Short mmCIF file of C-alpha atoms in Angstrom, two decimals:
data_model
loop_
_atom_site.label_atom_id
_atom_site.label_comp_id
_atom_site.label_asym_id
_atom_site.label_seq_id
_atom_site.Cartn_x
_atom_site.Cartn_y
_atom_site.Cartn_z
CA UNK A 28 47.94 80.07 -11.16
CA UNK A 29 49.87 79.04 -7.87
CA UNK A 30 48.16 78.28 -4.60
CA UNK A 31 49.96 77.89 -1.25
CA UNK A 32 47.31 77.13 1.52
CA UNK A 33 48.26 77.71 4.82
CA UNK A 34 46.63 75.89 7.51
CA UNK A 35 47.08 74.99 11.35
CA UNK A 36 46.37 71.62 12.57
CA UNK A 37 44.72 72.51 16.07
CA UNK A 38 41.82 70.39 15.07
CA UNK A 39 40.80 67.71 11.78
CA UNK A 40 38.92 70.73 10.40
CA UNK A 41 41.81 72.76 9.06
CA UNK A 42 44.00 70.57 7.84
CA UNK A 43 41.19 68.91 6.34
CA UNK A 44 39.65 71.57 4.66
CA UNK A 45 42.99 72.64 3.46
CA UNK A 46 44.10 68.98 1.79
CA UNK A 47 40.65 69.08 -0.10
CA UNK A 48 41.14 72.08 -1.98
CA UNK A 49 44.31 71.16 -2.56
CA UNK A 50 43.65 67.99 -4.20
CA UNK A 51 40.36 69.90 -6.14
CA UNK A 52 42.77 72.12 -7.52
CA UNK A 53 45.24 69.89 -8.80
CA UNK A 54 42.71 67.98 -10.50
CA UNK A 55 41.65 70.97 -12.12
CA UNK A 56 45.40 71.56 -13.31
CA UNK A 57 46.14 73.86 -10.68
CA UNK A 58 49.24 74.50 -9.03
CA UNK A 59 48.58 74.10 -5.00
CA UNK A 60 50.75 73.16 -2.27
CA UNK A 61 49.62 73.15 1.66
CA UNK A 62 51.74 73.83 4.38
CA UNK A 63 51.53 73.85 7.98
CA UNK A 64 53.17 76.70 8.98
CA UNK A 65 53.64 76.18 12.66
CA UNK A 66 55.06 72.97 11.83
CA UNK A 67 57.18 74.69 9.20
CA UNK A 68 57.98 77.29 11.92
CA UNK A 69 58.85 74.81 14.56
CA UNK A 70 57.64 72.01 15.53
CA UNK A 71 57.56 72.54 19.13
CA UNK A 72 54.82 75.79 18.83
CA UNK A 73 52.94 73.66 17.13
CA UNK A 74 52.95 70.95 19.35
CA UNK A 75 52.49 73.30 22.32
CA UNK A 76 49.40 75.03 20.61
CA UNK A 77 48.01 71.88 19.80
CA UNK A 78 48.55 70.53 23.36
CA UNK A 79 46.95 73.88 24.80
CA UNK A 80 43.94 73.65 22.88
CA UNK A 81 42.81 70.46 24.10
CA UNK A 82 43.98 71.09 27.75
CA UNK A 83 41.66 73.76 28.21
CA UNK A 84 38.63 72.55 25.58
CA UNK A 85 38.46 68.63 27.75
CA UNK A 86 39.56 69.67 31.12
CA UNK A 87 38.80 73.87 31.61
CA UNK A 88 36.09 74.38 29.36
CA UNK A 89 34.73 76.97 31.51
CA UNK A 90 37.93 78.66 31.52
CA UNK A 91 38.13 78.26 27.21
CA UNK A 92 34.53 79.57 27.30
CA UNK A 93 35.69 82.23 29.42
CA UNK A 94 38.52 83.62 26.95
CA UNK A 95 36.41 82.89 23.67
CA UNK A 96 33.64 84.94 24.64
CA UNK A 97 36.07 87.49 26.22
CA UNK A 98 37.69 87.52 22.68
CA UNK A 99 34.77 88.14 21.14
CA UNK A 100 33.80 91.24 23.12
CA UNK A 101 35.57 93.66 20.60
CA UNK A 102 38.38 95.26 23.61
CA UNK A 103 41.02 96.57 22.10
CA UNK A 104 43.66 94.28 19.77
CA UNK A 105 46.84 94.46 21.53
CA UNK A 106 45.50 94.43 24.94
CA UNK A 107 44.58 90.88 24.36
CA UNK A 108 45.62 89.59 21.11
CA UNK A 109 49.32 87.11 22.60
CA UNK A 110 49.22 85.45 18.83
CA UNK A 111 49.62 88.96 16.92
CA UNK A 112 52.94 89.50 18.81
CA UNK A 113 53.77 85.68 17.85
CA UNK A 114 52.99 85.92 14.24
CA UNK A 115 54.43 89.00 14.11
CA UNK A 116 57.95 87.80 15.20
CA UNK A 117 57.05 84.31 13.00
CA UNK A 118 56.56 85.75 9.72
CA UNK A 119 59.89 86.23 8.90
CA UNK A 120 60.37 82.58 8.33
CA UNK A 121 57.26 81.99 6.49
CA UNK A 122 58.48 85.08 4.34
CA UNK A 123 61.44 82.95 2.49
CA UNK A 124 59.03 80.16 1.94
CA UNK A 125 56.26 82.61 0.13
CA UNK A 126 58.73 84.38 -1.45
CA UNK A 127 60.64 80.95 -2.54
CA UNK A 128 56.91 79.82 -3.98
CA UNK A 129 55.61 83.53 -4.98
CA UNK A 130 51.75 82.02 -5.22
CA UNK A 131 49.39 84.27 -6.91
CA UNK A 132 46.52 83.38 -3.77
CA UNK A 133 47.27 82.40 -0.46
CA UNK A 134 44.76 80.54 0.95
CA UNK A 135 44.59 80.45 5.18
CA UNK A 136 42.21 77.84 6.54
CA UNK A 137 43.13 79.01 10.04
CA UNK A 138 42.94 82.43 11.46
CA UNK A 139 46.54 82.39 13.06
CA UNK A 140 47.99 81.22 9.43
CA UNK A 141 45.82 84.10 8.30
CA UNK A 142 47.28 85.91 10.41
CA UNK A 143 50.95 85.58 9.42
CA UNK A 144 49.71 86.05 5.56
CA UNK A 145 47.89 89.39 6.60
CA UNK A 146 51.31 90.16 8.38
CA UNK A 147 53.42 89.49 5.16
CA UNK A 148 50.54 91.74 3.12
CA UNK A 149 51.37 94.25 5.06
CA UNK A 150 55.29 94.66 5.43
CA UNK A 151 54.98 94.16 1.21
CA UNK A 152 56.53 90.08 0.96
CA UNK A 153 54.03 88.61 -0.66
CA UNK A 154 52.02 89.96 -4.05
CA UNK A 155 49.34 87.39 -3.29
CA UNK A 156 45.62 87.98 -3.00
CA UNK A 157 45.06 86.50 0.55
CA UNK A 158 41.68 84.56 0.56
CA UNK A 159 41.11 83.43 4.21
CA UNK A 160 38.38 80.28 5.12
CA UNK A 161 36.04 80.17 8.62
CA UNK A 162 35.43 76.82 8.93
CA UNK A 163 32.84 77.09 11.48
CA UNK A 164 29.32 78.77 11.55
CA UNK A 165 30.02 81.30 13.38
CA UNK A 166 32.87 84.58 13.07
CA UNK A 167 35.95 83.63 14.84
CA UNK A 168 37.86 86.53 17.23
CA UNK A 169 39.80 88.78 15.27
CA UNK A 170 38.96 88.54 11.48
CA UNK A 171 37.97 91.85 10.94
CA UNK A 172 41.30 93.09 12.35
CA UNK A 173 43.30 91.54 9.11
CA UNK A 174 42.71 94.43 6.89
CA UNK A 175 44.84 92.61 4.11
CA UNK A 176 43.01 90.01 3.90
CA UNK A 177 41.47 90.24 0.49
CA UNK A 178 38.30 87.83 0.83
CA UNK A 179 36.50 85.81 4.05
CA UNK A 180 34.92 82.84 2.90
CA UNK A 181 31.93 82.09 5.13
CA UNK A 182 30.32 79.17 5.78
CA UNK A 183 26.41 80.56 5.10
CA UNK A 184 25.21 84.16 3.65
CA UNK A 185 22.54 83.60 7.45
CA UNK A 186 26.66 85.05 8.90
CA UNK A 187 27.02 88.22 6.85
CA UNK A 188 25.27 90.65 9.03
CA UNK A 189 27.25 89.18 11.63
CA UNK A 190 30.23 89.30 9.91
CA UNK A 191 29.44 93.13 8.87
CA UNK A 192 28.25 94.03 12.39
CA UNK A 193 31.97 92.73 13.35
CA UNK A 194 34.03 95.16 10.81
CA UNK A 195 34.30 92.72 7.67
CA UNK A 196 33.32 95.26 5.12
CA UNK A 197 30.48 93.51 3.19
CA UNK A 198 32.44 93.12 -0.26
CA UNK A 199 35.18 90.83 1.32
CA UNK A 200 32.48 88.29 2.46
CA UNK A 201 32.01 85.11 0.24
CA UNK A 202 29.20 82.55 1.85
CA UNK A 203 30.08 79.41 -0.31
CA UNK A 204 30.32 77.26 2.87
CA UNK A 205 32.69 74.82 4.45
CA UNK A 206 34.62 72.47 1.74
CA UNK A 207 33.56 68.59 2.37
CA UNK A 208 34.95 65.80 0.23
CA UNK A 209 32.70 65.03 -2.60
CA UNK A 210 31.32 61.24 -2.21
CA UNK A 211 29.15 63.63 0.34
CA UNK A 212 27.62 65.46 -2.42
CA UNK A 213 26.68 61.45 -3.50
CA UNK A 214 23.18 60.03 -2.44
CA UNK A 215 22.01 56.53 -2.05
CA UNK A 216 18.35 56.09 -1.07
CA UNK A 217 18.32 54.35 2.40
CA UNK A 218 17.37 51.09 1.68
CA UNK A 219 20.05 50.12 -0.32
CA UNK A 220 22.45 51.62 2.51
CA UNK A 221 20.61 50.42 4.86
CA UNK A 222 20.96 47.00 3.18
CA UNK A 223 24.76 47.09 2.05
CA UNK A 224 25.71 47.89 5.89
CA UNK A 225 23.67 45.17 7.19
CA UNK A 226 20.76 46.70 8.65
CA UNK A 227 17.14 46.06 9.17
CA UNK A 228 15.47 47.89 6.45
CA UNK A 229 11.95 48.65 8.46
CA UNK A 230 13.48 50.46 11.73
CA UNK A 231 15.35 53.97 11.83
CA UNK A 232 19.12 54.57 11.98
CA UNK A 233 21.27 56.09 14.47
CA UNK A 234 24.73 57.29 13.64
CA UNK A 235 27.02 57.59 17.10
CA UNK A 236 30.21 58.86 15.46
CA UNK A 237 33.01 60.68 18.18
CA UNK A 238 35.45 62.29 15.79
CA UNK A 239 38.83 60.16 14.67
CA UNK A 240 39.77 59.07 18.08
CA UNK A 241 36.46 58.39 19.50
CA UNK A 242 36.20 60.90 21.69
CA UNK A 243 32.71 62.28 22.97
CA UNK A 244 31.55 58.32 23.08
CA UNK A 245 30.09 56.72 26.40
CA UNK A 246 29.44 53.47 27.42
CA UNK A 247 27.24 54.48 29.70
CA UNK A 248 25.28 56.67 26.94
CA UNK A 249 25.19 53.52 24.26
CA UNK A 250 23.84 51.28 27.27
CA UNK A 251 20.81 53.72 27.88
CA UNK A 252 19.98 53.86 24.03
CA UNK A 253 19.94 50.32 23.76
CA UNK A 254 17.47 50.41 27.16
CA UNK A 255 15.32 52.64 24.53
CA UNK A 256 12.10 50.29 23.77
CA UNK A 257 11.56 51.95 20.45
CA UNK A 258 13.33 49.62 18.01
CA UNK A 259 16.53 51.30 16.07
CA UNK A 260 19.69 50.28 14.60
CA UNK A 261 22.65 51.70 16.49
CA UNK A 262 25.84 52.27 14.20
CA UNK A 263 28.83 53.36 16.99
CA UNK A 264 31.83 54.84 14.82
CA UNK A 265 35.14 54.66 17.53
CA UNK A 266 37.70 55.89 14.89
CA UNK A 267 41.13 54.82 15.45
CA UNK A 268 39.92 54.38 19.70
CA UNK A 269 40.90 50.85 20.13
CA UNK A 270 40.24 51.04 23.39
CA UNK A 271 37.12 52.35 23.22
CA UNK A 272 36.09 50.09 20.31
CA UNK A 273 36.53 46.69 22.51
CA UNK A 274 34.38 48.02 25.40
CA UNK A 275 32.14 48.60 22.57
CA UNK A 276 32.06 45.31 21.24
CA UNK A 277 32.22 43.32 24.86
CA UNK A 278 29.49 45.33 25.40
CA UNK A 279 27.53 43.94 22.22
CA UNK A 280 28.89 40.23 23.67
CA UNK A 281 27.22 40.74 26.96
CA UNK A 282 23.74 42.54 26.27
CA UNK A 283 23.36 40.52 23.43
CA UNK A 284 22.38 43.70 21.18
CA UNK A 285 22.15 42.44 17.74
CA UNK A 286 20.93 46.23 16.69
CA UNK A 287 24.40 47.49 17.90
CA UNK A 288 27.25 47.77 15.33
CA UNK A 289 30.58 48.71 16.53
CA UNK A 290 33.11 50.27 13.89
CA UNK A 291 36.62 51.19 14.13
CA UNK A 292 37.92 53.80 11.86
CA UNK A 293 35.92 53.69 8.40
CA UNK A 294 36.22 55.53 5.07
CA UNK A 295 32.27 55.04 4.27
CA UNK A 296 30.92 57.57 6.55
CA UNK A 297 28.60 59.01 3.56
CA UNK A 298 27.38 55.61 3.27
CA UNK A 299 26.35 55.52 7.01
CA UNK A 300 24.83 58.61 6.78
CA UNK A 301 22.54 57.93 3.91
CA UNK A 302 21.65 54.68 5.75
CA UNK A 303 21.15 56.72 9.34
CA UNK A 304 17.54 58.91 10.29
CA UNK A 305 19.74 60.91 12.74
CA UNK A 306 23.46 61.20 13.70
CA UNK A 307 24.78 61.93 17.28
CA UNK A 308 27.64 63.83 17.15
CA UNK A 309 30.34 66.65 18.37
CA UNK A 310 29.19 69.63 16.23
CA UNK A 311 33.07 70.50 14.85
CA UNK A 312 32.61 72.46 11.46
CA UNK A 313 33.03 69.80 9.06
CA UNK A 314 30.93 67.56 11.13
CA UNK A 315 28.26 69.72 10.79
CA UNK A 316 28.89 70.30 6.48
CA UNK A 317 28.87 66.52 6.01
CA UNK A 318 25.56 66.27 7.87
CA UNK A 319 24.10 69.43 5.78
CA UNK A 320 24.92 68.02 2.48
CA UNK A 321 23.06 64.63 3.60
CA UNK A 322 20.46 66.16 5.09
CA UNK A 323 20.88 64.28 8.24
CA UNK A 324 19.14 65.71 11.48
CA UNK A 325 21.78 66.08 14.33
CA UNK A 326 21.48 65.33 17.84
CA UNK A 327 24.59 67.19 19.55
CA UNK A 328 26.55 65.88 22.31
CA UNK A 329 29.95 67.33 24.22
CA UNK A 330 30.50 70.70 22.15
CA UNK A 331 33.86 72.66 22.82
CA UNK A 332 33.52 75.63 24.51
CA UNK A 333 33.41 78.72 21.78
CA UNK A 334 33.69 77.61 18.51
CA UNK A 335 32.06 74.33 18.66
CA UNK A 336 28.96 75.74 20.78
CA UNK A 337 28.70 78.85 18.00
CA UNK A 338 28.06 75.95 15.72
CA UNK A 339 25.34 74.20 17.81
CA UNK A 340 23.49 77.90 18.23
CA UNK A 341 23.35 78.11 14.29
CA UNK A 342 21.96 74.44 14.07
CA UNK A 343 19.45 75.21 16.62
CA UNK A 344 18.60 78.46 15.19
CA UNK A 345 17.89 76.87 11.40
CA UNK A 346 15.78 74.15 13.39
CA UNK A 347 18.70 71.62 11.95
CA UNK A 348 19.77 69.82 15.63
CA UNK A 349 18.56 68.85 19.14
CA UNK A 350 20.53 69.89 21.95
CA UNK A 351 21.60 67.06 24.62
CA UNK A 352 21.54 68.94 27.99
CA UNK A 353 22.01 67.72 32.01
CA UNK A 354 18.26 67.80 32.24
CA UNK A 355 17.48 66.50 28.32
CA UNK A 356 19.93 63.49 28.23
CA UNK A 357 20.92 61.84 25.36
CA UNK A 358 18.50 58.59 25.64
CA UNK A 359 15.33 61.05 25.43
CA UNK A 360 16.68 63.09 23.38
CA UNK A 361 17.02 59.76 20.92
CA UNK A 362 13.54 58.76 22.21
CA UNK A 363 11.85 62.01 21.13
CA UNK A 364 13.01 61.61 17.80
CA UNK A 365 12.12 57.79 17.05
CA UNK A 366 8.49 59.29 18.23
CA UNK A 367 8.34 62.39 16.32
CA UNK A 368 9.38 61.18 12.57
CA UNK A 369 7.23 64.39 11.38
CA UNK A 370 9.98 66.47 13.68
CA UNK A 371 12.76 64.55 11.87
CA UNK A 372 11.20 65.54 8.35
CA UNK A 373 10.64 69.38 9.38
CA UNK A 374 14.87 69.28 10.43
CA UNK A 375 15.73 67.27 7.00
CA UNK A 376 13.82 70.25 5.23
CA UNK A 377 15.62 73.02 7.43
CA UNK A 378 19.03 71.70 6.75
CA UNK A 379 18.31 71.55 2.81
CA UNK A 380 17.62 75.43 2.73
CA UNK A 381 21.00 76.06 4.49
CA UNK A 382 23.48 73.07 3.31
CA UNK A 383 26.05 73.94 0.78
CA UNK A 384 27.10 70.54 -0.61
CA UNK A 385 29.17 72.36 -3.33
CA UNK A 386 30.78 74.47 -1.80
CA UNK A 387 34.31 72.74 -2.70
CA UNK A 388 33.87 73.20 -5.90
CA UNK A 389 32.39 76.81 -5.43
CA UNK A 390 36.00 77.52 -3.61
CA UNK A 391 37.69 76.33 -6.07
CA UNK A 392 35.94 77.85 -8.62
CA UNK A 393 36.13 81.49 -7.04
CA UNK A 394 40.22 80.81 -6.13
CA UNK A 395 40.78 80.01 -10.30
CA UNK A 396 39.05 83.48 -11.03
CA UNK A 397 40.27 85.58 -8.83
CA UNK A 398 43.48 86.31 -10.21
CA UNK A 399 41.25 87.73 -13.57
CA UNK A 400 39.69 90.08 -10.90
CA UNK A 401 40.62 93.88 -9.88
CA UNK A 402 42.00 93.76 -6.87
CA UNK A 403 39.84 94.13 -3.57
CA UNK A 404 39.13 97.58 -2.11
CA UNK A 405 40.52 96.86 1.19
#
């Protein structure tokens, strides 16, 4: 069996979720190869689409909300739908490099890569079953219009009447969840995390993490939480932020916070989280997985417009995250759950009925027999 995943890196997510099946199916002596086709289609749509995406998500939000829920209103496709003329004009490239490969399952971790592979499907390039990943908890725009799409892969069976009420015909939808890398599916009871990262064994954890570059991390925020009288131990993740790493670590020099640690980019995030009672985060997709499979109570901070604020409603809905608002700040947000440990037990139970720590190697499992199945009725 041959696998070509097709991803688009706007966003870790993707190309993240992409690389792990990947590697999962290789080590299951698989053939799989991921590409990123705007890349592959030139560099500079990619770069512009990447560029775009974060213009309007960090400085018009209102105007991203705006278009997301606009997109989501179900108004006719080509009235709205720029990308379909795009990929329709793009495929043509992609076309040698399918053919060139001629994979029995193309795999789309993006819907605009989905998009081109639902476009090949239907002009006849590609024999490939076409098994397209949402890697948020929610139903992107446009997913039911890709009628060649053989399979959606949700992240939670709580979506399919969405899905369905959208026009996703009920037998295309597989809820296995959003891939995360397996040391997450790994638990280590908290006091030997706890101890191992150097924290005080009989106070709670908080895990301040802003993505791989830091972002969504104040200064101002981390100097209210250390104001908090309740005592905690305050892990700040800063990623590959620099920058934003030596503020954090002057500002350690100058309060004098012993219960502050300051990180730079780490590869033990599972650790952190089995050591943490709560992590403040962005709520991106995978974000959210990794803190399912541990079990870890979220308090949300800064979500994109759309996508990212779909995934906050379904956390808030499964009684699985706090929401930090203008008038519910971040420091009593933090405050109301270093008083409430019952509330933080009643949100580690929620996210255990919902969390899909396997579903990597459900994916993988389904993508090895699905070439032994009849093909989809579309």
């Amino acid at each position: 069996m041959k696998t070509l995943i097709m991803t688009v890196s706007t966003g870790w997510g993707h190309t993240s979720t992409a690389m792990a099946i990947e590697t999962r199916l290789k080590e299951r002596g698989m053939a799989a190869h991921t590409i990123d086709v705007y890349k592959y289609i030139n560099s500079f749509v990619s770069e512009t689409l990447d560029k775009s995406t974060a213009l309007y998500t960090k400085v018009a939000p209102d105007i991203y909300r705006m278009i997301y829920d606009y997109l989501e209103g179900g108004v006719e496709v080509d009235q709205k739908n720029v990308f379909l003329l795009v990929n329709k004009l793009c495929a043509y490239k992609v076309a040698h490099l399918v053919e060139e490969y001629d994979p029995d399952i193309l795999v789309c971790t993006h819907f605009f890569s989905a998009q081109l592979a639902n476009e090949l499907k239907r002009r006849g390039k590609t024999r490939a079953r076409i098994v397209g990943i949402i890697t948020d908890y929610t139903i992107h725009p446009y997913w039911e219009t890709l009628t060649c799409v053989d399979s959606v892969i949700t992240a939670s069976e709580l979506l399919t009447y969405r899905a369905v009420k959208r026009g996703i015909p009920a037998r295309r939808i597989q809820p296995l969840g959003i891939p995360v890398h397996p040391k997450f599916q790994q638990r280590m009871e908290k006091a030997e995390a706890k101890q191992l990262l150097g924290l005080r064994p009989d106070v709670p954890g908080v895990l301040m993490m802003g993505g791989g570059l830091g972002y969504g991390l104040s200064e101002g925020e981390v100097k209210r939480l250390l104001a908090l009288r309740a005592p905690f131990e305050l892990m700040v993740v800063c990623g590959r932020n620099r920058k934003q790493r030596s503020h954090m670590e002057r500002l350690k020099r100058e309060w004098g916070a012993k219960n502050l640690h300051v990180y730079g980019f780490v590869d033990n995030v599972q650790q952190m989280m089995d050591g943490a009672d709560m992590l403040v985060s962005k709520p991106g997709g995978l974000t959210v997985s990794e803190a399912l499979a541990k079990q870890l109570p979220m308090v949300v901070v800064n979500p994109i417009a759309g996508h990212e604020e779909r995934n906050l409603e379904f956390l808030l809905n499964c009684g699985a995250a706090v929401s930090v608002t203008k008038t519910f700040p971040l420091d009593e947000a933090v405050h109301f759950l270093l008083e409430t440990p019952g509330r933080l037990q009643h949100m580690r139970r929620a996210m255990e009925k919902v969390a899909k720590p396997n579903a990597l190697e459900d994916i993988c499992q389904y993508l090895i027999d699905l070439p032994q199945q009849g093909q989809v009725q579309l």
